[in-house]
Short mmCIF file of C-alpha atoms and ligand atoms in Angstrom, two decimals:
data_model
loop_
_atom_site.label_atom_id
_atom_site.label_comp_id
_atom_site.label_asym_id
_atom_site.label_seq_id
_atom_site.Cartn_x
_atom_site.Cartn_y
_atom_site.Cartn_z
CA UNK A 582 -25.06 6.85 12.08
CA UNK A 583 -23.33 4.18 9.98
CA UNK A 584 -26.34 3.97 7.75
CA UNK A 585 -26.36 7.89 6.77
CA UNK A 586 -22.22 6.97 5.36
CA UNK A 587 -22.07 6.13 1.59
CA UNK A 588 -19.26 5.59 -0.59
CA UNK A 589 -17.25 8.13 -1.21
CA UNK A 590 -17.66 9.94 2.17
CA UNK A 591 -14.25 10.60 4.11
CA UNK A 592 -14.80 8.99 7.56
CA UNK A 593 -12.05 7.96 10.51
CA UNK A 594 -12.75 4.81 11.89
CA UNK A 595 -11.50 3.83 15.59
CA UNK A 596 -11.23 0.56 17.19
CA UNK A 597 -8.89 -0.85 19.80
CA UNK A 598 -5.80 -1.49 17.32
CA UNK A 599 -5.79 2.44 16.20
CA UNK A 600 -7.68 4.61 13.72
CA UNK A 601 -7.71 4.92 10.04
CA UNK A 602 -8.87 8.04 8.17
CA UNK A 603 -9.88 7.62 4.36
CA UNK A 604 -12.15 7.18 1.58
CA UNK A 605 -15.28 4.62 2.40
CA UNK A 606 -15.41 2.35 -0.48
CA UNK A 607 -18.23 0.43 -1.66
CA UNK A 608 -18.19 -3.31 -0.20
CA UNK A 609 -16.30 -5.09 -3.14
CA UNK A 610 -18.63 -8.05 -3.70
CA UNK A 611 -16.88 -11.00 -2.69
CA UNK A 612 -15.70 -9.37 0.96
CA UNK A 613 -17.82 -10.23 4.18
CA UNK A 614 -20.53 -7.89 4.91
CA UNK A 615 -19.46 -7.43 8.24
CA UNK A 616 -16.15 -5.22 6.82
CA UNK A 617 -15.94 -1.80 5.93
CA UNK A 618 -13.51 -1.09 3.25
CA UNK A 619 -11.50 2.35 3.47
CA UNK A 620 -8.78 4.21 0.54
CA UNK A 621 -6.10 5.78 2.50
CA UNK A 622 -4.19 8.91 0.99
CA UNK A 623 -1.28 6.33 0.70
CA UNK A 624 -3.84 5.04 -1.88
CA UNK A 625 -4.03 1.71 -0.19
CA UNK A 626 -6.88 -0.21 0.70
CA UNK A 627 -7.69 -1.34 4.70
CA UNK A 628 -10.38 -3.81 5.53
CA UNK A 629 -12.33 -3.24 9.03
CA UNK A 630 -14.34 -5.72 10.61
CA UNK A 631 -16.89 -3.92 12.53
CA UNK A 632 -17.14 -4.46 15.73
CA UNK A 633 -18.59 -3.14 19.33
CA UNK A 634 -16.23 -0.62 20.11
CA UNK A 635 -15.87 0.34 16.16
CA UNK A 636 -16.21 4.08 15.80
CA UNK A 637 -16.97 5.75 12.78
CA UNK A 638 -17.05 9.89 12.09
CA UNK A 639 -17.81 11.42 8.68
CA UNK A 640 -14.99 14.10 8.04
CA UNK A 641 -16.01 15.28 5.12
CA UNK A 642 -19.11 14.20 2.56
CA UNK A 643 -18.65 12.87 -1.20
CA UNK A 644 -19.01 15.68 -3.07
CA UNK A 645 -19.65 13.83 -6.80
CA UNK A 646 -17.69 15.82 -8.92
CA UNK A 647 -19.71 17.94 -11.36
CA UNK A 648 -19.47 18.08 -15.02
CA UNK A 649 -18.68 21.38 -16.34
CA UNK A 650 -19.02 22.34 -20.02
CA UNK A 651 -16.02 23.76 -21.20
CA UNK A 652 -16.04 27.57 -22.11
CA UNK A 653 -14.66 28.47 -25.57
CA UNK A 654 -11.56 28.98 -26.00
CA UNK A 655 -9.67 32.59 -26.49
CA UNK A 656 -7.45 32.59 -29.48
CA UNK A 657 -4.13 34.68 -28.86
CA UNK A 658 -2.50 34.92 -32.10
CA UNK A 659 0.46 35.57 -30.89
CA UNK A 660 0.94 31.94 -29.08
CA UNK A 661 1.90 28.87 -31.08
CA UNK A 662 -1.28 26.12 -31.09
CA UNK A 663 -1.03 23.26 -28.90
CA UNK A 664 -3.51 20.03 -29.51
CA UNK A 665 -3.61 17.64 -26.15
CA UNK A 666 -4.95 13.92 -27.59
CA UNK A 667 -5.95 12.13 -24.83
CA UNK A 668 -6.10 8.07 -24.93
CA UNK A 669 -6.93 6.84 -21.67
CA UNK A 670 -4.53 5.69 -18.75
CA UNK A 671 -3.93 6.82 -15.15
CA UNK A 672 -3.53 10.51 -16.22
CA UNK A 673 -7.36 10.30 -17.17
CA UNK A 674 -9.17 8.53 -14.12
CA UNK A 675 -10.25 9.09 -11.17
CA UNK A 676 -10.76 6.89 -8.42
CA UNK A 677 -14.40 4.83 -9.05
CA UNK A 678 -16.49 4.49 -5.89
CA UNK A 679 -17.73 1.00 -7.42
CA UNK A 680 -15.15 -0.66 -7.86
CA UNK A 681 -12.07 0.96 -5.98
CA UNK A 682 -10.04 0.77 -8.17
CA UNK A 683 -9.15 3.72 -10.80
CA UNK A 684 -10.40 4.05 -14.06
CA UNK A 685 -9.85 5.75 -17.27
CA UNK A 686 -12.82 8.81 -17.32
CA UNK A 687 -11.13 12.04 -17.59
CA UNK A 688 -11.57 13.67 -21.09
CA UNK A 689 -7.90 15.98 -22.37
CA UNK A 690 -10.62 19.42 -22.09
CA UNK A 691 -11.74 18.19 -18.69
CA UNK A 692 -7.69 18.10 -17.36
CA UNK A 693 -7.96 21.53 -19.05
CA UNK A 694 -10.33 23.00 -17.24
CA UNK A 695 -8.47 21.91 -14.04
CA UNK A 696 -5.52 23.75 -14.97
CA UNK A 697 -6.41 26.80 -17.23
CA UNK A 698 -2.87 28.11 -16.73
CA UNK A 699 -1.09 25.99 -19.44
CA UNK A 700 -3.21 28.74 -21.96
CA UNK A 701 -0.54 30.68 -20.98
CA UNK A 702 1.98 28.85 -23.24
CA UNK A 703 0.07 27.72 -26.02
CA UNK A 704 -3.81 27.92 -27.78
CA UNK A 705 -5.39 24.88 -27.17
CA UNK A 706 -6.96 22.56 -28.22
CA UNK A 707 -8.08 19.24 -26.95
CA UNK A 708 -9.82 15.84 -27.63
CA UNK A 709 -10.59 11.89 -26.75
CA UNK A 710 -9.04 9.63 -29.65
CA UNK A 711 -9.73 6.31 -27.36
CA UNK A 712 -9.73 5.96 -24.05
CA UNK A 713 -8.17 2.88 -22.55
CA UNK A 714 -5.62 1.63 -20.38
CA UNK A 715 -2.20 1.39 -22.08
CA UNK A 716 -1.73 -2.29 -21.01
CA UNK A 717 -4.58 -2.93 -23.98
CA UNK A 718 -2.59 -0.41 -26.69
CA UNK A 719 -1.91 -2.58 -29.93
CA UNK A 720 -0.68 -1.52 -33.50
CA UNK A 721 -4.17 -1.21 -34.64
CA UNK A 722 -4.72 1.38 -32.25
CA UNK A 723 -0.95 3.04 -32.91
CA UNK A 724 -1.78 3.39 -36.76
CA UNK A 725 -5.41 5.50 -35.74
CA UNK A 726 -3.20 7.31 -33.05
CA UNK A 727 -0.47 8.04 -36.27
CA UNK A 728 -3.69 9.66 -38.42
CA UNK A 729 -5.03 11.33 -35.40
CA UNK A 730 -1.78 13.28 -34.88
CA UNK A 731 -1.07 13.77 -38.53
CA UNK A 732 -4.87 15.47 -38.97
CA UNK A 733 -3.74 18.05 -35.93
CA UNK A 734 -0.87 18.88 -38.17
CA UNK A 735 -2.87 19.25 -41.28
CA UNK A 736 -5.45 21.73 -39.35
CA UNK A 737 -2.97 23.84 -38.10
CA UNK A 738 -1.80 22.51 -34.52
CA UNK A 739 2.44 23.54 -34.19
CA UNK A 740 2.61 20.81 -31.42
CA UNK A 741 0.76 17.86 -30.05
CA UNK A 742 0.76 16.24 -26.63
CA UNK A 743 -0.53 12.96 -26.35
CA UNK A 744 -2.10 12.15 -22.72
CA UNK A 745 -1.38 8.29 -22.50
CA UNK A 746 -1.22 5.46 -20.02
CA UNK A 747 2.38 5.05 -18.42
CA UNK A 748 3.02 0.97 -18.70
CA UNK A 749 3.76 0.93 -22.62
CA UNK A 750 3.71 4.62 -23.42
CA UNK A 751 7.46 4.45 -24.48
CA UNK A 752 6.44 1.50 -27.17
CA UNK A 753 3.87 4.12 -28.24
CA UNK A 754 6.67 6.91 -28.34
CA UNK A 755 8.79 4.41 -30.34
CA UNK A 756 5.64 3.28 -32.64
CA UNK A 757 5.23 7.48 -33.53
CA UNK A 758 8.35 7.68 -34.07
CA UNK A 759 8.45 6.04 -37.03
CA UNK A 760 4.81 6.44 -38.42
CA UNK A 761 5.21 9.84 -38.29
CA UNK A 762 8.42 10.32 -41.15
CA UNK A 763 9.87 13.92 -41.56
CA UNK A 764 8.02 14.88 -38.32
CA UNK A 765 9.43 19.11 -37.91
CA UNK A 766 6.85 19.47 -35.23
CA UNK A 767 6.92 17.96 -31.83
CA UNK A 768 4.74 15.28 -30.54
CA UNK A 769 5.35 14.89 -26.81
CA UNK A 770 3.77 11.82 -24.69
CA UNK A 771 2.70 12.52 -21.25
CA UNK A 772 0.96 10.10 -18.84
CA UNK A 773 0.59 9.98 -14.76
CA UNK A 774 1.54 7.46 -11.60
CA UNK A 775 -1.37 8.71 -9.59
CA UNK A 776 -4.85 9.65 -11.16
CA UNK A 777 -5.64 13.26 -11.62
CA UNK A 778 -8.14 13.52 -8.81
CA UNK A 779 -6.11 13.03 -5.89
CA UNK A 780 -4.05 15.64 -4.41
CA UNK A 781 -0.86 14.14 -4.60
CA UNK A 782 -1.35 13.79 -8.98
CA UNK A 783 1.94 13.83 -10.38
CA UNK A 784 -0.29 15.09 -14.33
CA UNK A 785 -0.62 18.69 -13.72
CA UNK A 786 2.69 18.88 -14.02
CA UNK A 787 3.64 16.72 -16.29
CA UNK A 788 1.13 17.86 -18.64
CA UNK A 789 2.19 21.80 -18.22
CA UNK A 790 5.75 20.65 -18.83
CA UNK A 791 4.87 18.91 -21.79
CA UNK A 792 2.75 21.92 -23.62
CA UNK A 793 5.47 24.05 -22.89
CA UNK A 794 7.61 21.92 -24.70
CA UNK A 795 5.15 21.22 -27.10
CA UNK A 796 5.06 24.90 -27.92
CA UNK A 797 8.83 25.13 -27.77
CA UNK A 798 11.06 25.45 -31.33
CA UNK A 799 12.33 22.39 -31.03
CA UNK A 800 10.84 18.68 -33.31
CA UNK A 801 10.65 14.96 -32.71
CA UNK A 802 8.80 12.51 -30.71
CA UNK A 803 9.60 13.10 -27.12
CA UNK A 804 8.55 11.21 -23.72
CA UNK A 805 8.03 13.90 -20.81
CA UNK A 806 7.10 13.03 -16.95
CA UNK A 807 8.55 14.00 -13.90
CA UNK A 808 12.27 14.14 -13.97
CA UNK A 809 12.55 14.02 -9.70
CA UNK A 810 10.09 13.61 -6.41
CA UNK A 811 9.18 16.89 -5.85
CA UNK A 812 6.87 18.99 -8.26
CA UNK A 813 9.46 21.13 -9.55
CA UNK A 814 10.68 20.23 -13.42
CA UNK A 815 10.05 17.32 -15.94
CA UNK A 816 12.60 16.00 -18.09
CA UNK A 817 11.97 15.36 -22.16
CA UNK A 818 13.35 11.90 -23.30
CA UNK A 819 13.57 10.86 -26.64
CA UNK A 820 10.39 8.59 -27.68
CA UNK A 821 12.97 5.82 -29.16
CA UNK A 822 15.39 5.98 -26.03
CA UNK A 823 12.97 6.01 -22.82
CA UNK A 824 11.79 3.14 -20.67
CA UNK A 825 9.17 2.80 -17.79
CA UNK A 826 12.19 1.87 -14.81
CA UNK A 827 9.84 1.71 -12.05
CA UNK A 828 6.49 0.60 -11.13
CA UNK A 829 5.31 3.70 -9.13
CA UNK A 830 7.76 6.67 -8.32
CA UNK A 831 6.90 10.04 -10.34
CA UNK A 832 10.61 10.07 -12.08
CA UNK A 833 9.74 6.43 -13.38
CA UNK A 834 10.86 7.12 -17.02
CA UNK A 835 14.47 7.00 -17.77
CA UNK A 836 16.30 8.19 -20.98
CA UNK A 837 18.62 4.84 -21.71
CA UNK A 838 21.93 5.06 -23.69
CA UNK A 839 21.26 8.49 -24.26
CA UNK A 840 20.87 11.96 -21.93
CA UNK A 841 17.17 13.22 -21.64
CA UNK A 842 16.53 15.84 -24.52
CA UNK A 843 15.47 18.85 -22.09
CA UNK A 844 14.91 19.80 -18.54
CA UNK A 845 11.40 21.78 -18.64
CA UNK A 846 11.24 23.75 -15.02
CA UNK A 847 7.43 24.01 -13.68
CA UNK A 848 7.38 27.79 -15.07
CA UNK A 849 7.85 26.47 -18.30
CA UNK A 850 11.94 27.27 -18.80
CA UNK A 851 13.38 24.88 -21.22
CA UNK A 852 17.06 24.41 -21.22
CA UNK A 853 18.35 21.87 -23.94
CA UNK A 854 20.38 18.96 -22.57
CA UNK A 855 22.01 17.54 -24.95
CA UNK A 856 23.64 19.56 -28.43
CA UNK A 857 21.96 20.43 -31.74
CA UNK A 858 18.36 19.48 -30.48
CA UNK A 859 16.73 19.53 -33.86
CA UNK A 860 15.26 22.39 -34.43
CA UNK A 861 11.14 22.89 -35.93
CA UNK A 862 10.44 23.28 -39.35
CA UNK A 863 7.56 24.41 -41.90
CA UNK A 864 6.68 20.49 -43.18
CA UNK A 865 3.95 18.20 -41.85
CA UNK A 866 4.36 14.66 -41.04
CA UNK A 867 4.01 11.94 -44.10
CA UNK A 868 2.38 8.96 -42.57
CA UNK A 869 3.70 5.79 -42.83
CA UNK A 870 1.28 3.56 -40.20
CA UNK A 871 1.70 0.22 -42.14
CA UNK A 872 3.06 -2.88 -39.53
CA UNK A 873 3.84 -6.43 -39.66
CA UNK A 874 1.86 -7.58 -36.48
CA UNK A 875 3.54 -11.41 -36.80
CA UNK A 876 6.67 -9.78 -34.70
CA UNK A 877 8.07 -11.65 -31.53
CA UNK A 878 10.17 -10.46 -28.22
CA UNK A 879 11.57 -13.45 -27.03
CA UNK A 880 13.93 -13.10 -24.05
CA UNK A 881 16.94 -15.45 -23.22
CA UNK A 882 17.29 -17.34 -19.58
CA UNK A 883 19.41 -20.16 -18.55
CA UNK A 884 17.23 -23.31 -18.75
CA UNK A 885 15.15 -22.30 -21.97
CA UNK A 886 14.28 -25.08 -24.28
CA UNK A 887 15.19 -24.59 -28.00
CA UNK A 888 12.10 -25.40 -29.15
CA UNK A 889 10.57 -22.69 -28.66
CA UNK A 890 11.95 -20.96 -31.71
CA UNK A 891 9.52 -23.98 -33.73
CA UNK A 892 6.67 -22.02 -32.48
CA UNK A 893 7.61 -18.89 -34.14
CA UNK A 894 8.36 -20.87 -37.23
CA UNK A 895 5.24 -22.79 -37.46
CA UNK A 896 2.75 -19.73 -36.65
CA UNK A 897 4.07 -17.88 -39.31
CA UNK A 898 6.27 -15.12 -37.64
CA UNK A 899 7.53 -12.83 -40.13
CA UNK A 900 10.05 -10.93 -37.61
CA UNK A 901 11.78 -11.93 -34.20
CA UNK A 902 13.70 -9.35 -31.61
CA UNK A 903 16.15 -11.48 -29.55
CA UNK A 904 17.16 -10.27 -25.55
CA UNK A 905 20.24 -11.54 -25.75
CA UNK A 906 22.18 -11.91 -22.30
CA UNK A 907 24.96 -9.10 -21.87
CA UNK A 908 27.10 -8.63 -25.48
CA UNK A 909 23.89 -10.43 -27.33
CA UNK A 910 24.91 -14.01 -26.41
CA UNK A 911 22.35 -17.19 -26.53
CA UNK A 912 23.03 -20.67 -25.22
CA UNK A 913 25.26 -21.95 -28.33
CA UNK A 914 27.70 -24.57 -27.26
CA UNK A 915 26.01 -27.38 -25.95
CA UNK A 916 23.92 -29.34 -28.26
CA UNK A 917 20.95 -29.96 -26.52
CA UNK A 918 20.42 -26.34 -25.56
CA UNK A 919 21.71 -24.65 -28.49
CA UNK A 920 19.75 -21.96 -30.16
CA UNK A 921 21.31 -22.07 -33.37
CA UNK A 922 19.81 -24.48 -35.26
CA UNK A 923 16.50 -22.80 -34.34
CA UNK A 924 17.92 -19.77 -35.59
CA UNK A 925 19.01 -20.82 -38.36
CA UNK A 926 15.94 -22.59 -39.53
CA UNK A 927 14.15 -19.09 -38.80
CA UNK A 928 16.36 -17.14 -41.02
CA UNK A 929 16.40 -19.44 -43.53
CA UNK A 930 12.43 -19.07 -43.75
CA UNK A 931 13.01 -15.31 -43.97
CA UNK A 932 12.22 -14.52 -40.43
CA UNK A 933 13.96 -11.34 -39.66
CA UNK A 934 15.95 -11.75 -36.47
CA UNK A 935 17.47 -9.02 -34.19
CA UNK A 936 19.43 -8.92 -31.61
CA UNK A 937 18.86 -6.61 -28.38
CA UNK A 938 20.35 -6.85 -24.80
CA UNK A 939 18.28 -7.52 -21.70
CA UNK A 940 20.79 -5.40 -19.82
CA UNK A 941 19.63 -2.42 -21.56
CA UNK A 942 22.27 -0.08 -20.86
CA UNK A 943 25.38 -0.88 -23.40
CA UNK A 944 25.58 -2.09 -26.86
CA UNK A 945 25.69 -5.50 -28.73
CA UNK A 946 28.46 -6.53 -29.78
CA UNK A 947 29.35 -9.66 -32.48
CA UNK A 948 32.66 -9.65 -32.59
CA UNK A 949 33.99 -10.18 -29.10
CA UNK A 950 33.63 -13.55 -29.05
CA UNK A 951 33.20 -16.66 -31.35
CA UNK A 952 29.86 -17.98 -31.09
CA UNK A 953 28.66 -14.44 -31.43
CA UNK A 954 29.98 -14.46 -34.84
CA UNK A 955 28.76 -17.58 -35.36
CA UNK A 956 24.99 -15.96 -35.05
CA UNK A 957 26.01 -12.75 -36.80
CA UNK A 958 27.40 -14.68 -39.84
CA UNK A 959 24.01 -16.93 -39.89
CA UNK A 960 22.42 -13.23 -40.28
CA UNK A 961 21.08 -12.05 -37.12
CA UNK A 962 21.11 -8.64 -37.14
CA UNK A 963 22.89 -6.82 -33.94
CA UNK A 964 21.42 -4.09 -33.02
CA UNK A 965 23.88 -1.99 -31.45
CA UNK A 966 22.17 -0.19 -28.15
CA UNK A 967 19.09 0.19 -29.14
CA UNK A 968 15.89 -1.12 -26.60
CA UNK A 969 14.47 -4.11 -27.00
CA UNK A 970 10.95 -2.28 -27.04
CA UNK A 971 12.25 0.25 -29.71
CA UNK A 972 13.50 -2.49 -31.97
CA UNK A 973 10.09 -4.77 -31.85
CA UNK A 974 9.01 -1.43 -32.71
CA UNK A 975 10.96 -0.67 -35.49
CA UNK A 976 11.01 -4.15 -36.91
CA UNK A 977 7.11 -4.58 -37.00
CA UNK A 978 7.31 -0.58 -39.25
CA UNK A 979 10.50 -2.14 -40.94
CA UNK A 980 8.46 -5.56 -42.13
CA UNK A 981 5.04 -3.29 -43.17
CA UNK A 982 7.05 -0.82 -44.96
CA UNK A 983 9.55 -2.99 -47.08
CA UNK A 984 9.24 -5.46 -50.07
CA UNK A 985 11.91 -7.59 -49.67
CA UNK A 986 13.74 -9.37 -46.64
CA UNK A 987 17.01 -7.54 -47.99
CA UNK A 988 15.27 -4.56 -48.02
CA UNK A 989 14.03 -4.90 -44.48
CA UNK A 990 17.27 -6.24 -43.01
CA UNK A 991 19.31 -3.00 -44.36
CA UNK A 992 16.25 -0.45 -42.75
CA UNK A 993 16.68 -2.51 -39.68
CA UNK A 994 20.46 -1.92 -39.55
CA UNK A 995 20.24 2.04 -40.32
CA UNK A 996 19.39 4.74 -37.79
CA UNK A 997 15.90 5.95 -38.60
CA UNK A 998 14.68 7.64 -35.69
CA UNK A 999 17.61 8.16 -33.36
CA UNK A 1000 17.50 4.56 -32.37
CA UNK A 1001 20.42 4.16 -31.53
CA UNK A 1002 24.40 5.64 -31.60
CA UNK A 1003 26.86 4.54 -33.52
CA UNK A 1004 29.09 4.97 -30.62
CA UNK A 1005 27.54 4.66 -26.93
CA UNK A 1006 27.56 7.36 -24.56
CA UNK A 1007 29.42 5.52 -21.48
CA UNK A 1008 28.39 8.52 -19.06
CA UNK A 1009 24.70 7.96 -19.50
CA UNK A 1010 24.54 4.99 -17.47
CA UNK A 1011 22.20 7.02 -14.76
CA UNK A 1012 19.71 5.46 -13.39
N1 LIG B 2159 -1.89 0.65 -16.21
C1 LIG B 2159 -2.03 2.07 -16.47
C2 LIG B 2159 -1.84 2.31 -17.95
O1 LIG B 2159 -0.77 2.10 -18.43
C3 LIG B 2159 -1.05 2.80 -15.65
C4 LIG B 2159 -0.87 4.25 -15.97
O2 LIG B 2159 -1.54 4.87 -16.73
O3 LIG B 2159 0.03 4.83 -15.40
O4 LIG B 2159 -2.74 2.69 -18.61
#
C-alpha cells in the first residue's frame, strides 16, 4: 500500500498521537528514510516516523497539472488593452513536489487561463520578462523591466500590470517610478502571499483588481494587493509610498505617510481615495533607466561603531541613505561614537548623504534640535517623510541621471514622483 503513494498524492496518516491529512512530499534528502514528510493546507510541513500502528490512506491522487496552450485572444475594440508582465515571485509558483518548497513556474498567460474573467475589463495581453524571486531583483534587472514596460506603451498597451514577487516589490514600484518620466498611463504591481495553486491564493484577486485598475482613467505607478482578510477588495498604493508591513497576511502592503490611492471592490468598482487622482493622458513614458549602483542603506542602532562610514568611503560609494532614529538623529555628542566626522569626511568626498527615519511613519526634521543642525549644515540632505526604500531608490536614479553633486543634491531635495509631502498627513498613521 505505502509503495503505490508518490509525491504529490493527498494521503491521511494515523498513528497513536492523531492524524494528519496533506500533501506527501518527496523525502528531502538529508531527513531519515524512516519519515514520511506531509504539506498541510496550513502550508506547513509535518515529519512522521513510520511506525507499526502508522496508517496511511490515499484521499485523492496527484493529478500533474497539464499544460494547456493558450487560445487566441478575442479583440473587443471597445475595451482599453491591458499587458500583464510577469517576473517571477510567489504569484507565479506552485508548490514543487521535489523540493517542497514553492517555486517561481507560472507564466502571466498561464494565470490567464485560470481566470478568463479579467477579459471582461480589459484586452489582454501577457508575457515572461524574467522569472525570479524578488529577493534576487537588482537595478540591472529594474532598467530591462523600465524598457519592457515602455515597449508595451509604444505597441499600444493603455495599462500594464506587472506580476512580481512581494519581498521588494515596493523598491521595484519606487525604481518605475522614476525610470518611467511623464508616465500618463498606469503601471500597477501585483504579487501574492500564497502561490497560485493552492486554494487559499490570495493572486486571483489581486491580479483582477489590478487590471481593473489598470484599465481604469486614472496614471502613475501604483502597488495593488489585498487591502483586508477576506477576498473581497484590494487597495491601490502609490509605488513611492507602500511598504511590505508583514511577513505573511494577504493585506501585507501598507500605504505609509499617505492614504492608499483607490479601493478596487472584487467586481472591479473603483472608488478614488484620496483627491485629484491624476488623471490618464495621450503621452508615452520617456525612459530614463540610468543608476548609480555604488548607493548604501545604512541604518542607525545604539552601539554602532563609527567606522563603518570608512567603508563606504574607501569602496568608492557615490551615494548614502541614512535611517536616522526618530527626527533623523545619529549618535553625535560623544566623541568616541560620533558619526560626524565620518560624515563629514563622506560629504566632503562628494558622497551624497540622505537622511530617512527608521520609524517610517512621520517626517525628518533638522531643526528641532542642535546636533541635527549640526548634520544638516555639514550637508546631509533631510528627506522629509519619504521611505527609506524610496529614497535609496531615488538617490541611485538621482546619481545616474545628474552631472554634478549640486545637481544631484537639488533633484534629491525636490518631489519627483510623489515622494513625499511637503506637509505630512497626521491621520494616515494606520497600520
Ligand atoms: N520571496 C518571494 C519573492 O519575493 C515572496 C513572494 O513572492 O511573495 O519573490
Amino acid at each position: 500500500m505505502v509503495d503505490e503513494i508518490k509525491p504529490g498524492d493527498r494521503i491521511r496518516v494515523t498513528v497513536v498521537e492523531g492524524s494528519f491529512e496533506g500533501v506527501l512530499m518527496p523525502r528531502p534528502k538529508l531527513s531519515p528514510e524512516d519519515v514520511i514528510t506531509i504539506k498541510l493546507d496550513s502550508g506547513y510541513n509535518v515529519g512522521v516516523k513510520k511506525s507499526e500502528d502508522l496508517r496511511i490512506e490515499i484521499l485523492k491522487k496527484y493529478d500533474a497539472p497539464l499544460k494547456k496552450k493558450p487560445k487566441d485572444p478575442v479583440i473587443d475594440p471597445t475595451k482599453r488593452t491591458v499587458s500583464i508582465l510577469s517576473t517571477g515571485g510567489t504569484i507565479a509558483s506552485r508548490v514543487d513536489y521535489a523540493t517542497g518548497g514553492v517555486s517561481a513556474s507560472f507564466t502571466a498567460s498561464e494565470l490567464l487561463e485560470s481566470m478568463p474573467e479579467i477579459t471582461d475589463y480589459a484586452n489582454i495581453r501577457a508575457s515572461q520578462v524574467m522569472n525570479i524571486m524578488s529577493e534576487d531583483m537588482n537595478p540591472k534587472l529594474w532598467a530591462q523591466l523600465a524598457k519592457s514596460i515602455a515597449d508595451e506603451f509604444n505597441t499600444g498597451a493603455d495599462g500594464v500590470v506587472v506580476t512580481h514577487g512581494t519581498d521588494t516589490m515596493h523598491y521595484s514600484s519606487a525604481a518605475m517610478s522614476f525610470m518611467l518620466s511623464d508616465l500618463q498611463k498606469p503601471v500597477v504591481f501585483t504579487g501574492a502571499q500564497r502561490s497560485s495553486d493552492r486554494g487559499s491564493a490570495d493572486s486571483f484577486l489581486n491580479l483582477s483588481c489590478s487590471v481593473a485598475f489598470a484599465a481604469s482613467d486614472y496614471d502613475g505607478v501604483y502597488l495593488c494587493m489585498h487591502g483586508g482578510l477576506d477576498d473581497t477588495f484590494c487597495l491601490a498604493h502609490k509605488g513611492t509610498k507602500v511598504r511590505k508591513m508583514h511577513t505573511t497576511r494577504r493585506d501585507a502592503f501598507k500605504s505609509i505617510n499617505s492614504s492608499p490611492a483607490a479601493k478596487i471592490q472584487s467586481d472591479g468598482g473603483i472608488q478614488s481615495l484620496i483627491p485629484d487622482l491624476p488623471k490618464r493622458g495621450d503621452a508615452n513614458p520617456r525612459l530614463q533607466t540610468a543608476l548609480e549602483e555604488d548607493v548604501g542603506i545604512l541604518r542607525v542602532y545604539p552601539g554602532m561603531k563609527p567606522d563603518i562610514l570608512e567603508y563606504y568611503l574607501q569602496k568608492g560609494y557615490k551615494g548614502l541613505i541614512i535611517e536616522g532614529t526618530a527626527l533623523g538623529h545619529v549618535p553625535t555628542t560623544i566623541a568616541e561614537t560620533s558619526l560626524i566626522p565620518g560624515i563629514k569626511a563622506l560629504i566632503k568626498n562628494d558622497v551624497v548623504v540622505g537622511m530617512t527615519t527608521q520609524c517610517l511613519f512621520g517626517a525628518v526634521n533638522p531643526h528641532v534640535y542642535s546636533n541635527l543642525r549640526e548634520l544638516f549644515s555639514q550637508g546631509v540632505i533631510y528627506l522629509n517623510d519619504m521611505l527609506p526604500e524610496t529614497a535609496y531608490v531615488k538617490l541611485m536614479w538621482v546619481l545616474g541621471n545628474s552631472k554634478t553633486s549640486q545637481e544631484s543634491r537639488e533633484l534629491m531635495a525636490s518631489n519627483i514622483a510623489l515622494e513625499y509631502n511637503e506637509k505630512t498627513p497626521i491621520d494616515d498613521f494606520n497600520l
